[in-house]
């Protein structure tokens, strides 16, 4: 099967007469196989890893009918406000909010949400937690995606991206002394 | 004592069969690969833990670069022809036959509809250098939602399923631009859509494993 043709050039029966040397027709395929498999590997890697993933986003429908708006319990709700410079603010409940600062790191807002969730589970035996996501004009799209992602990491059942209210703006102004509405130029 | 002779065997293996298989695989992968279409925008998407993959067909893709300009793209040449005919009637902007053909071949664009004929008349190589200002999507002039509606109608007529809306935003785009885009979609009750992201490791799974 793989032996070289040993009879090539081994003639001696016919004396005299110019004879062209018999050459083997077999070619060493090893480098060709190497190359082919390299290309196969390349195509396999590029095809499977290039597909982007998607996050499913459901925005609350804008309805004028007040009856359709669901009521949420104050003790089960939490508000997170994304601000510029990768910082964020959060407060619990709705009336008498205490604004606190956090960030997007593993020990930042994730721990806060998980803690809140455990509190609710201990109190009511259900994991109903509502998180309202708001963003100042200084926040970036990345922040929004990160926050949505954080919601799925901590498996918060109900969350929504909503507009900032006047109370939120006042709270941040009181805390930082600057209006959150001052947008930085995009792309910086 | 007679010596036991082990017959010498060649170590060479016939590679022909292996070569056949590998080239067959190579051809298969080359033919099935879809090359990334030319996009007029550079978008660096943020990452998320979501593992849902984007489908190949039936996606209205709205890309947003870091300046917040919005670009529209939709797959399928027939769908795109139907879209532009619809839009031409809506905004009363006439397109020539040649322009419609060129539009069907163009994957993605980002200009107000009034500038679209001029963009289509450019040569493909000039089109790459042309800076596209994005599709207007503010409340006063909401062309984007028109494009989305037109593609919904065109795609539903062709495949009898509604296409999904996917937003591919640059991580550095600022929130007001994103908000403007979402508001534009919500003004016509498009409340469900996808955010296109890169894959990132899930911290919950890391703990378990």
mmCIF file of C-alpha atoms in Angstrom:
data_model
loop_
_atom_site.group_PDB
_atom_site.id
_atom_site.type_symbol
_atom_site.label_atom_id
_atom_site.label_comp_id
_atom_site.label_asym_id
_atom_site.label_seq_id
_atom_site.Cartn_x
_atom_site.Cartn_y
_atom_site.Cartn_z
ATOM 1 C CA UNK A 1 0.000 0.000 0.000
ATOM 2 C CA UNK A 2 2.475 2.579 1.081
ATOM 3 C CA UNK A 3 5.685 1.069 -0.088
ATOM 4 C CA UNK A 4 7.737 2.881 -2.609
ATOM 5 C CA UNK A 5 8.057 1.194 -5.919
ATOM 6 C CA UNK A 6 11.339 -0.552 -5.494
ATOM 7 C CA UNK A 7 11.490 -1.933 -8.943
ATOM 8 C CA UNK A 8 11.981 1.541 -10.322
ATOM 9 C CA UNK A 9 15.382 1.871 -11.841
ATOM 10 C CA UNK A 10 16.183 -1.681 -10.899
ATOM 11 C CA UNK A 11 16.134 -3.016 -14.400
ATOM 12 C CA UNK A 12 19.024 -5.111 -15.534
ATOM 13 C CA UNK A 13 17.402 -7.606 -17.696
ATOM 14 C CA UNK A 14 17.739 -5.722 -20.925
ATOM 15 C CA UNK A 15 21.224 -4.828 -21.747
ATOM 16 C CA UNK A 16 21.929 -1.877 -23.931
ATOM 17 C CA UNK A 17 19.430 0.615 -25.274
ATOM 18 C CA UNK A 18 18.694 3.964 -23.584
ATOM 19 C CA UNK A 19 15.810 3.652 -21.249
ATOM 20 C CA UNK A 20 14.212 6.445 -19.318
ATOM 21 C CA UNK A 21 14.233 5.797 -15.623
ATOM 22 C CA UNK A 22 10.931 4.648 -14.225
ATOM 23 C CA UNK A 23 9.840 7.161 -11.616
ATOM 24 C CA UNK A 24 7.366 6.500 -8.863
ATOM 25 C CA UNK A 25 4.032 8.223 -9.396
ATOM 26 C CA UNK A 26 3.371 8.494 -5.683
ATOM 27 C CA UNK A 27 3.521 11.887 -4.105
ATOM 28 C CA UNK A 28 4.018 12.561 -0.441
ATOM 29 C CA UNK A 29 0.670 13.898 0.666
ATOM 30 C CA UNK A 30 1.615 14.824 4.224
ATOM 31 C CA UNK A 31 2.194 18.583 3.730
ATOM 32 C CA UNK A 32 -0.972 18.833 1.687
ATOM 33 C CA UNK A 33 -2.983 17.184 4.448
ATOM 34 C CA UNK A 34 -1.357 19.519 6.959
ATOM 35 C CA UNK A 35 -2.385 22.535 4.991
ATOM 36 C CA UNK A 36 -5.902 21.273 4.407
ATOM 37 C CA UNK A 37 -6.480 20.589 8.075
ATOM 38 C CA UNK A 38 -5.104 23.979 9.015
ATOM 39 C CA UNK A 39 -7.632 25.632 6.739
ATOM 40 C CA UNK A 40 -10.436 23.400 8.019
ATOM 41 C CA UNK A 41 -9.607 24.413 11.585
ATOM 42 C CA UNK A 42 -9.537 28.065 10.598
ATOM 43 C CA UNK A 43 -12.941 27.937 8.930
ATOM 44 C CA UNK A 44 -14.455 25.994 11.793
ATOM 45 C CA UNK A 45 -13.278 28.491 14.362
ATOM 46 C CA UNK A 46 -14.313 31.556 12.404
ATOM 47 C CA UNK A 47 -17.793 30.284 11.583
ATOM 48 C CA UNK A 48 -18.834 29.206 15.041
ATOM 49 C CA UNK A 49 -17.437 32.088 17.040
ATOM 50 C CA UNK A 50 -18.536 34.967 14.883
ATOM 51 C CA UNK A 51 -22.223 34.770 15.625
ATOM 52 C CA UNK A 52 -23.365 37.534 17.944
ATOM 53 C CA UNK A 53 -25.687 36.813 20.832
ATOM 54 C CA UNK A 54 -28.851 38.696 21.597
ATOM 55 C CA UNK A 55 -30.615 39.895 24.719
ATOM 56 C CA UNK A 56 -34.378 39.854 24.670
ATOM 57 C CA UNK A 57 -35.721 43.239 25.755
ATOM 58 C CA UNK A 58 -39.345 43.877 26.496
ATOM 59 C CA UNK A 59 -40.205 47.476 27.116
ATOM 60 C CA UNK A 60 -43.317 48.336 29.099
ATOM 61 C CA UNK A 61 -46.042 49.289 26.649
ATOM 62 C CA UNK A 62 -46.940 52.942 26.756
ATOM 63 C CA UNK A 63 -50.525 52.848 27.770
ATOM 64 C CA UNK A 64 -52.754 55.734 28.652
ATOM 65 C CA UNK A 65 -55.133 53.451 30.468
ATOM 66 C CA UNK A 66 -54.177 53.734 34.127
ATOM 67 C CA UNK A 67 -55.976 50.503 35.030
ATOM 68 C CA UNK A 68 -53.512 48.475 33.001
ATOM 69 C CA UNK A 69 -50.576 49.686 35.013
ATOM 70 C CA UNK A 70 -49.682 47.138 37.641
ATOM 71 C CA UNK A 71 -49.283 48.224 41.203
ATOM 72 C CA UNK A 72 -46.064 47.238 42.886
ATOM 73 C CA UNK A 73 -45.390 46.933 46.586
ATOM 74 C CA UNK A 74 -43.050 49.536 47.945
ATOM 75 C CA UNK A 75 -41.176 47.027 50.095
ATOM 76 C CA UNK A 76 -40.450 44.921 47.042
ATOM 77 C CA UNK A 77 -39.222 47.633 44.756
ATOM 78 C CA UNK A 78 -35.865 49.141 44.153
ATOM 79 C CA UNK A 79 -34.636 51.861 41.842
ATOM 80 C CA UNK A 80 -31.266 51.905 40.145
ATOM 81 C CA UNK A 81 -30.098 55.061 38.378
ATOM 82 C CA UNK A 82 -27.190 54.755 35.992
ATOM 83 C CA UNK A 83 -24.929 57.766 35.885
ATOM 84 C CA UNK A 84 -21.841 58.691 33.927
ATOM 85 C CA UNK A 85 -18.342 57.540 34.796
ATOM 86 C CA UNK A 86 -19.530 53.974 35.432
ATOM 87 C CA UNK A 87 -21.179 54.878 38.709
ATOM 88 C CA UNK A 88 -24.718 54.203 39.697
ATOM 89 C CA UNK A 89 -27.152 55.218 42.385
ATOM 90 C CA UNK A 90 -29.799 53.127 44.021
ATOM 91 C CA UNK A 91 -32.518 53.518 46.574
ATOM 92 C CA UNK A 92 -35.121 51.201 48.027
ATOM 93 C CA UNK A 93 -38.815 51.798 48.205
ATOM 94 C CA UNK A 94 -40.471 54.871 46.786
ATOM 95 C CA UNK A 95 -41.285 57.278 49.580
ATOM 96 C CA UNK A 96 -38.438 58.583 51.711
ATOM 97 C CA UNK A 97 -35.644 57.266 49.491
ATOM 98 C CA UNK A 98 -32.058 57.144 50.724
ATOM 99 C CA UNK A 99 -29.716 57.467 47.782
ATOM 100 C CA UNK A 100 -26.620 55.292 47.850
ATOM 101 C CA UNK A 101 -23.780 54.916 45.424
ATOM 102 C CA UNK A 102 -22.541 51.725 43.801
ATOM 103 C CA UNK A 103 -20.715 50.444 40.743
ATOM 104 C CA UNK A 104 -20.855 47.672 38.144
ATOM 105 C CA UNK A 105 -18.259 45.407 39.729
ATOM 106 C CA UNK A 106 -19.103 41.942 41.089
ATOM 107 C CA UNK A 107 -19.315 43.240 44.644
ATOM 108 C CA UNK A 108 -21.245 46.350 43.618
ATOM 109 C CA UNK A 109 -24.849 46.457 42.579
ATOM 110 C CA UNK A 110 -25.055 42.670 42.215
ATOM 111 C CA UNK A 111 -24.580 42.144 45.948
ATOM 112 C CA UNK A 112 -27.094 44.869 46.715
ATOM 113 C CA UNK A 113 -29.754 43.240 44.549
ATOM 114 C CA UNK A 114 -29.035 39.736 45.868
ATOM 115 C CA UNK A 115 -29.244 40.985 49.451
ATOM 116 C CA UNK A 116 -32.532 42.724 48.761
ATOM 117 C CA UNK A 117 -33.834 39.560 47.163
ATOM 118 C CA UNK A 118 -32.905 37.466 50.192
ATOM 119 C CA UNK A 119 -34.626 39.960 52.476
ATOM 120 C CA UNK A 120 -37.809 39.700 50.447
ATOM 121 C CA UNK A 121 -37.636 35.901 50.361
ATOM 122 C CA UNK A 122 -37.173 35.797 54.151
ATOM 123 C CA UNK A 123 -40.107 38.141 54.689
ATOM 124 C CA UNK A 124 -42.694 37.029 52.165
ATOM 125 C CA UNK A 125 -41.514 33.636 50.974
ATOM 126 C CA UNK A 126 -41.605 34.763 47.365
ATOM 127 C CA UNK A 127 -38.914 36.195 45.169
ATOM 128 C CA UNK A 128 -40.984 39.051 43.888
ATOM 129 C CA UNK A 129 -38.653 41.946 43.437
ATOM 130 C CA UNK A 130 -39.209 44.852 41.106
ATOM 131 C CA UNK A 131 -36.283 46.836 39.868
ATOM 132 C CA UNK A 132 -36.777 50.113 38.083
ATOM 133 C CA UNK A 133 -33.879 51.053 35.872
ATOM 134 C CA UNK A 134 -33.319 54.696 35.122
ATOM 135 C CA UNK A 135 -30.460 56.477 33.465
ATOM 136 C CA UNK A 136 -29.102 59.988 33.425
ATOM 137 C CA UNK A 137 -28.056 61.446 30.071
ATOM 138 C CA UNK A 138 -24.458 60.853 31.118
ATOM 139 C CA UNK A 139 -24.876 57.078 31.107
ATOM 140 C CA UNK A 140 -23.737 55.071 28.100
ATOM 141 C CA UNK A 141 -25.378 52.272 26.155
ATOM 142 C CA UNK A 142 -22.881 49.871 27.703
ATOM 143 C CA UNK A 143 -24.153 50.785 31.164
ATOM 144 C CA UNK A 144 -27.716 50.016 30.094
ATOM 145 C CA UNK A 145 -26.714 46.634 28.647
ATOM 146 C CA UNK A 146 -24.648 45.847 31.743
ATOM 147 C CA UNK A 147 -27.590 46.624 33.982
ATOM 148 C CA UNK A 148 -29.989 44.486 31.929
ATOM 149 C CA UNK A 149 -27.380 41.771 32.108
ATOM 150 C CA UNK A 150 -27.131 42.162 35.869
ATOM 151 C CA UNK A 151 -30.899 41.622 36.022
ATOM 152 C CA UNK A 152 -30.554 38.252 34.304
ATOM 153 C CA UNK A 153 -27.520 37.288 36.417
ATOM 154 C CA UNK A 154 -29.405 37.956 39.650
ATOM 155 C CA UNK A 155 -32.622 36.596 38.047
ATOM 156 C CA UNK A 156 -34.844 39.506 38.940
ATOM 157 C CA UNK A 157 -38.333 38.589 37.694
ATOM 158 C CA UNK A 158 -39.665 42.090 36.996
ATOM 159 C CA UNK A 159 -37.602 44.984 35.742
ATOM 160 C CA UNK A 160 -38.127 47.881 33.412
ATOM 161 C CA UNK A 161 -36.300 50.785 31.903
ATOM 162 C CA UNK A 162 -38.240 53.912 32.790
ATOM 163 C CA UNK A 163 -37.774 57.681 32.701
ATOM 164 C CA UNK A 164 -36.238 59.612 35.554
ATOM 165 C CA UNK A 165 -38.681 61.539 37.678
ATOM 166 C CA UNK A 166 -38.158 64.989 39.154
ATOM 167 C CA UNK A 167 -37.596 63.392 42.569
ATOM 168 C CA UNK A 168 -34.700 61.359 41.183
ATOM 169 C CA UNK A 169 -33.056 64.431 39.683
ATOM 170 C CA UNK A 170 -33.453 66.308 42.969
ATOM 171 C CA UNK A 171 -31.981 63.406 44.919
ATOM 172 C CA UNK A 172 -28.862 63.271 42.760
ATOM 173 C CA UNK A 173 -28.540 67.039 42.825
ATOM 174 C CA UNK A 174 -28.690 67.037 46.620
ATOM 175 C CA UNK A 175 -26.083 64.305 46.830
ATOM 176 C CA UNK A 176 -23.592 65.504 44.266
ATOM 177 C CA UNK A 177 -24.351 69.188 43.811
ATOM 178 C CA UNK A 178 -24.658 68.914 40.055
ATOM 179 C CA UNK A 179 -27.560 68.399 37.753
ATOM 180 C CA UNK A 180 -27.617 64.906 36.279
ATOM 181 C CA UNK A 181 -29.096 66.328 33.092
ATOM 182 C CA UNK A 182 -25.795 67.812 31.972
ATOM 183 C CA UNK A 183 -24.874 65.440 29.211
ATOM 184 C CA UNK A 184 -21.313 64.918 28.164
ATOM 185 C CA UNK A 185 -20.698 64.915 24.432
ATOM 186 C CA UNK A 186 -21.217 61.460 23.063
ATOM 187 C CA UNK A 187 -18.354 59.223 22.128
ATOM 188 C CA UNK A 188 -16.085 60.360 24.923
ATOM 189 C CA UNK B 1 19.608 -21.283 17.888
ATOM 190 C CA UNK B 2 17.768 -19.842 14.959
ATOM 191 C CA UNK B 3 17.156 -16.155 15.072
ATOM 192 C CA UNK B 4 13.579 -14.938 14.861
ATOM 193 C CA UNK B 5 13.496 -12.320 12.211
ATOM 194 C CA UNK B 6 10.903 -9.589 12.445
ATOM 195 C CA UNK B 7 9.994 -8.507 8.966
ATOM 196 C CA UNK B 8 10.663 -4.816 8.410
ATOM 197 C CA UNK B 9 7.622 -2.817 7.459
ATOM 198 C CA UNK B 10 7.520 0.589 5.963
ATOM 199 C CA UNK B 11 6.360 3.418 8.251
ATOM 200 C CA UNK B 12 4.889 5.348 5.367
ATOM 201 C CA UNK B 13 1.131 5.605 5.318
ATOM 202 C CA UNK B 14 -0.938 6.415 2.303
ATOM 203 C CA UNK B 15 -2.201 9.913 2.866
ATOM 204 C CA UNK B 16 -4.482 10.078 -0.154
ATOM 205 C CA UNK B 17 -7.633 9.091 1.684
ATOM 206 C CA UNK B 18 -6.934 11.523 4.497
ATOM 207 C CA UNK B 19 -6.281 14.254 2.001
ATOM 208 C CA UNK B 20 -9.609 13.548 0.328
ATOM 209 C CA UNK B 21 -11.477 13.824 3.607
ATOM 210 C CA UNK B 22 -9.772 17.025 4.672
ATOM 211 C CA UNK B 23 -10.378 18.756 1.367
ATOM 212 C CA UNK B 24 -13.983 17.659 1.418
ATOM 213 C CA UNK B 25 -14.375 19.272 4.838
ATOM 214 C CA UNK B 26 -12.530 22.357 3.658
ATOM 215 C CA UNK B 27 -14.826 22.759 0.676
ATOM 216 C CA UNK B 28 -17.866 22.265 2.869
ATOM 217 C CA UNK B 29 -16.813 24.947 5.347
ATOM 218 C CA UNK B 30 -15.833 27.360 2.629
ATOM 219 C CA UNK B 31 -19.170 27.026 0.898
ATOM 220 C CA UNK B 32 -21.246 27.299 4.046
ATOM 221 C CA UNK B 33 -19.416 30.303 5.453
ATOM 222 C CA UNK B 34 -21.167 33.597 5.026
ATOM 223 C CA UNK B 35 -18.833 36.488 4.897
ATOM 224 C CA UNK B 36 -19.569 39.522 6.955
ATOM 225 C CA UNK B 37 -21.255 42.119 4.766
ATOM 226 C CA UNK B 38 -19.772 45.551 4.344
ATOM 227 C CA UNK B 39 -21.081 47.812 7.006
ATOM 228 C CA UNK B 40 -20.833 51.567 6.901
ATOM 229 C CA UNK B 41 -20.615 51.689 10.687
ATOM 230 C CA UNK B 42 -18.056 50.485 13.149
ATOM 231 C CA UNK B 43 -19.881 49.171 16.185
ATOM 232 C CA UNK B 44 -18.203 47.794 19.270
ATOM 233 C CA UNK B 45 -20.974 45.968 21.069
ATOM 234 C CA UNK B 46 -20.983 45.535 24.845
ATOM 235 C CA UNK B 47 -21.046 42.003 26.237
ATOM 236 C CA UNK B 48 -23.699 40.077 28.133
ATOM 237 C CA UNK B 49 -24.211 36.590 29.526
ATOM 238 C CA UNK B 50 -27.075 35.874 27.137
ATOM 239 C CA UNK B 51 -26.466 32.777 25.053
ATOM 240 C CA UNK B 52 -29.296 33.215 22.589
ATOM 241 C CA UNK B 53 -27.887 33.436 19.092
ATOM 242 C CA UNK B 54 -29.072 35.915 16.524
ATOM 243 C CA UNK B 55 -30.974 34.259 13.688
ATOM 244 C CA UNK B 56 -29.754 34.621 10.117
ATOM 245 C CA UNK B 57 -32.975 35.731 8.554
ATOM 246 C CA UNK B 58 -35.880 37.954 9.436
ATOM 247 C CA UNK B 59 -34.046 40.555 11.447
ATOM 248 C CA UNK B 60 -34.420 44.302 11.041
ATOM 249 C CA UNK B 61 -31.029 45.419 12.224
ATOM 250 C CA UNK B 62 -30.639 48.925 13.602
ATOM 251 C CA UNK B 63 -27.009 49.751 14.257
ATOM 252 C CA UNK B 64 -25.946 52.740 16.266
ATOM 253 C CA UNK B 65 -22.406 54.016 16.233
ATOM 254 C CA UNK B 66 -20.806 55.789 19.157
ATOM 255 C CA UNK B 67 -21.976 59.202 17.925
ATOM 256 C CA UNK B 68 -25.551 57.917 18.179
ATOM 257 C CA UNK B 69 -26.258 57.840 14.427
ATOM 258 C CA UNK B 70 -28.670 55.100 13.455
ATOM 259 C CA UNK B 71 -28.215 52.813 10.446
ATOM 260 C CA UNK B 72 -30.755 50.455 8.978
ATOM 261 C CA UNK B 73 -30.221 47.067 7.427
ATOM 262 C CA UNK B 74 -32.482 44.235 6.375
ATOM 263 C CA UNK B 75 -31.629 40.933 4.742
ATOM 264 C CA UNK B 76 -33.088 39.710 1.477
ATOM 265 C CA UNK B 77 -32.975 41.473 -1.882
ATOM 266 C CA UNK B 78 -36.674 40.992 -2.648
ATOM 267 C CA UNK B 79 -37.624 42.305 0.765
ATOM 268 C CA UNK B 80 -35.459 45.367 0.252
ATOM 269 C CA UNK B 81 -37.047 46.068 -3.123
ATOM 270 C CA UNK B 82 -40.489 45.952 -1.513
ATOM 271 C CA UNK B 83 -39.299 48.201 1.306
ATOM 272 C CA UNK B 84 -37.983 50.922 -0.947
ATOM 273 C CA UNK B 85 -41.110 50.918 -3.095
ATOM 274 C CA UNK B 86 -43.211 51.312 0.037
ATOM 275 C CA UNK B 87 -40.989 54.100 1.400
ATOM 276 C CA UNK B 88 -40.926 55.872 -1.942
ATOM 277 C CA UNK B 89 -44.717 56.039 -1.901
ATOM 278 C CA UNK B 90 -44.852 57.114 1.748
ATOM 279 C CA UNK B 91 -42.442 59.991 1.466
ATOM 280 C CA UNK B 92 -43.253 60.830 -2.160
ATOM 281 C CA UNK B 93 -39.642 60.532 -3.220
ATOM 282 C CA UNK B 94 -39.297 58.941 -6.655
ATOM 283 C CA UNK B 95 -36.575 56.374 -7.277
ATOM 284 C CA UNK B 96 -35.440 55.254 -10.693
ATOM 285 C CA UNK B 97 -35.354 51.594 -11.643
ATOM 286 C CA UNK B 98 -31.555 51.588 -11.404
ATOM 287 C CA UNK B 99 -31.628 53.141 -7.952
ATOM 288 C CA UNK B 100 -34.066 50.510 -6.686
ATOM 289 C CA UNK B 101 -31.796 47.779 -8.038
ATOM 290 C CA UNK B 102 -28.813 49.322 -6.293
ATOM 291 C CA UNK B 103 -30.766 49.616 -3.060
ATOM 292 C CA UNK B 104 -31.638 45.922 -3.224
ATOM 293 C CA UNK B 105 -27.938 45.152 -3.343
ATOM 294 C CA UNK B 106 -26.976 47.529 -0.531
ATOM 295 C CA UNK B 107 -26.863 45.789 2.847
ATOM 296 C CA UNK B 108 -27.024 48.780 5.114
ATOM 297 C CA UNK B 109 -27.329 52.555 4.994
ATOM 298 C CA UNK B 110 -27.783 55.548 7.270
ATOM 299 C CA UNK B 111 -29.036 58.661 5.504
ATOM 300 C CA UNK B 112 -32.292 60.620 5.566
ATOM 301 C CA UNK B 113 -34.555 59.424 2.759
ATOM 302 C CA UNK B 114 -34.174 62.728 0.884
ATOM 303 C CA UNK B 115 -30.454 61.993 0.504
ATOM 304 C CA UNK B 116 -30.927 58.351 -0.434
ATOM 305 C CA UNK B 117 -31.120 58.818 -4.256
ATOM 306 C CA UNK B 118 -27.842 60.729 -4.154
ATOM 307 C CA UNK B 119 -26.198 57.992 -2.070
ATOM 308 C CA UNK B 120 -27.402 55.324 -4.474
ATOM 309 C CA UNK B 121 -25.966 57.206 -7.439
ATOM 310 C CA UNK B 122 -22.495 57.091 -5.943
ATOM 311 C CA UNK B 123 -20.111 54.386 -7.081
ATOM 312 C CA UNK B 124 -19.651 51.545 -4.549
ATOM 313 C CA UNK B 125 -16.090 52.624 -3.794
ATOM 314 C CA UNK B 126 -17.149 56.237 -3.224
ATOM 315 C CA UNK B 127 -19.984 55.059 -1.020
ATOM 316 C CA UNK B 128 -17.509 53.629 1.474
ATOM 317 C CA UNK B 129 -15.847 56.985 2.052
ATOM 318 C CA UNK B 130 -19.128 58.905 2.147
ATOM 319 C CA UNK B 131 -19.948 59.864 5.730
ATOM 320 C CA UNK B 132 -23.515 58.851 6.426
ATOM 321 C CA UNK B 133 -25.252 61.052 8.995
ATOM 322 C CA UNK B 134 -27.695 58.422 10.263
ATOM 323 C CA UNK B 135 -31.446 58.078 9.857
ATOM 324 C CA UNK B 136 -33.494 60.724 11.649
ATOM 325 C CA UNK B 137 -35.496 59.218 14.496
ATOM 326 C CA UNK B 138 -36.600 62.142 16.658
ATOM 327 C CA UNK B 139 -40.234 62.904 17.329
ATOM 328 C CA UNK B 140 -40.405 65.685 14.724
ATOM 329 C CA UNK B 141 -39.013 63.599 11.874
ATOM 330 C CA UNK B 142 -39.295 59.929 12.596
ATOM 331 C CA UNK B 143 -38.155 58.270 9.384
ATOM 332 C CA UNK B 144 -36.669 55.290 11.169
ATOM 333 C CA UNK B 145 -39.994 53.946 12.322
ATOM 334 C CA UNK B 146 -41.195 54.285 8.723
ATOM 335 C CA UNK B 147 -38.369 52.032 7.570
ATOM 336 C CA UNK B 148 -39.161 49.546 10.328
ATOM 337 C CA UNK B 149 -42.866 49.518 9.468
ATOM 338 C CA UNK B 150 -42.131 49.130 5.768
ATOM 339 C CA UNK B 151 -39.855 46.171 6.442
ATOM 340 C CA UNK B 152 -42.440 44.604 8.761
ATOM 341 C CA UNK B 153 -45.012 44.786 5.953
ATOM 342 C CA UNK B 154 -42.587 43.632 3.247
ATOM 343 C CA UNK B 155 -41.236 40.703 5.233
ATOM 344 C CA UNK B 156 -44.632 39.565 6.514
ATOM 345 C CA UNK B 157 -45.979 39.607 2.959
ATOM 346 C CA UNK B 158 -43.089 37.442 1.796
ATOM 347 C CA UNK B 159 -42.613 34.964 4.636
ATOM 348 C CA UNK B 160 -45.850 35.429 6.622
ATOM 349 C CA UNK B 161 -43.942 35.889 9.879
ATOM 350 C CA UNK B 162 -43.056 39.160 11.489
ATOM 351 C CA UNK B 163 -39.362 40.001 11.554
ATOM 352 C CA UNK B 164 -37.624 40.750 14.817
ATOM 353 C CA UNK B 165 -36.091 44.105 15.580
ATOM 354 C CA UNK B 166 -32.489 44.003 16.738
ATOM 355 C CA UNK B 167 -30.521 46.958 18.048
ATOM 356 C CA UNK B 168 -26.775 46.793 17.677
ATOM 357 C CA UNK B 169 -25.390 49.685 19.616
ATOM 358 C CA UNK B 170 -21.872 50.790 20.345
ATOM 359 C CA UNK B 171 -21.009 50.567 24.037
ATOM 360 C CA UNK B 172 -19.896 54.184 24.046
ATOM 361 C CA UNK B 173 -23.101 55.606 22.604
ATOM 362 C CA UNK B 174 -24.731 57.833 25.185
ATOM 363 C CA UNK B 175 -28.041 57.117 26.812
ATOM 364 C CA UNK B 176 -30.113 59.946 25.243
ATOM 365 C CA UNK B 177 -29.342 58.532 21.778
ATOM 366 C CA UNK B 178 -30.453 55.061 22.884
ATOM 367 C CA UNK B 179 -33.529 56.518 24.525
ATOM 368 C CA UNK B 180 -34.388 58.402 21.335
ATOM 369 C CA UNK B 181 -34.162 55.210 19.311
ATOM 370 C CA UNK B 182 -36.268 53.217 21.790
ATOM 371 C CA UNK B 183 -38.849 56.018 21.961
ATOM 372 C CA UNK B 184 -38.996 56.117 18.172
ATOM 373 C CA UNK B 185 -39.782 52.393 18.100
ATOM 374 C CA UNK B 186 -42.248 52.636 20.951
ATOM 375 C CA UNK B 187 -44.138 55.439 19.232
ATOM 376 C CA UNK B 188 -45.497 52.754 16.897
ATOM 377 C CA UNK B 189 -45.829 50.139 19.650
ATOM 378 C CA UNK B 190 -42.738 48.119 18.839
ATOM 379 C CA UNK B 191 -42.049 47.135 22.438
ATOM 380 C CA UNK B 192 -40.076 43.927 22.038
ATOM 381 C CA UNK B 193 -36.670 43.872 20.492
ATOM 382 C CA UNK B 194 -33.220 42.408 20.819
ATOM 383 C CA UNK B 195 -30.012 44.005 21.952
ATOM 384 C CA UNK B 196 -27.077 42.479 20.105
ATOM 385 C CA UNK B 197 -24.155 41.749 22.401
ATOM 386 C CA UNK B 198 -20.944 39.797 22.616
ATOM 387 C CA UNK B 199 -20.748 36.719 24.784
ATOM 388 C CA UNK B 200 -19.340 36.991 28.279
ATOM 389 C CA UNK B 201 -18.831 34.330 30.945
ATOM 390 C CA UNK B 202 -21.779 33.809 33.264
ATOM 391 C CA UNK B 203 -20.594 34.339 36.863
ATOM 392 C CA UNK B 204 -23.333 32.036 38.212
ATOM 393 C CA UNK B 205 -22.058 29.131 36.160
ATOM 394 C CA UNK B 206 -18.487 29.822 37.181
ATOM 395 C CA UNK B 207 -19.390 29.296 40.828
ATOM 396 C CA UNK B 208 -21.139 26.006 40.144
ATOM 397 C CA UNK B 209 -18.447 24.533 37.965
#
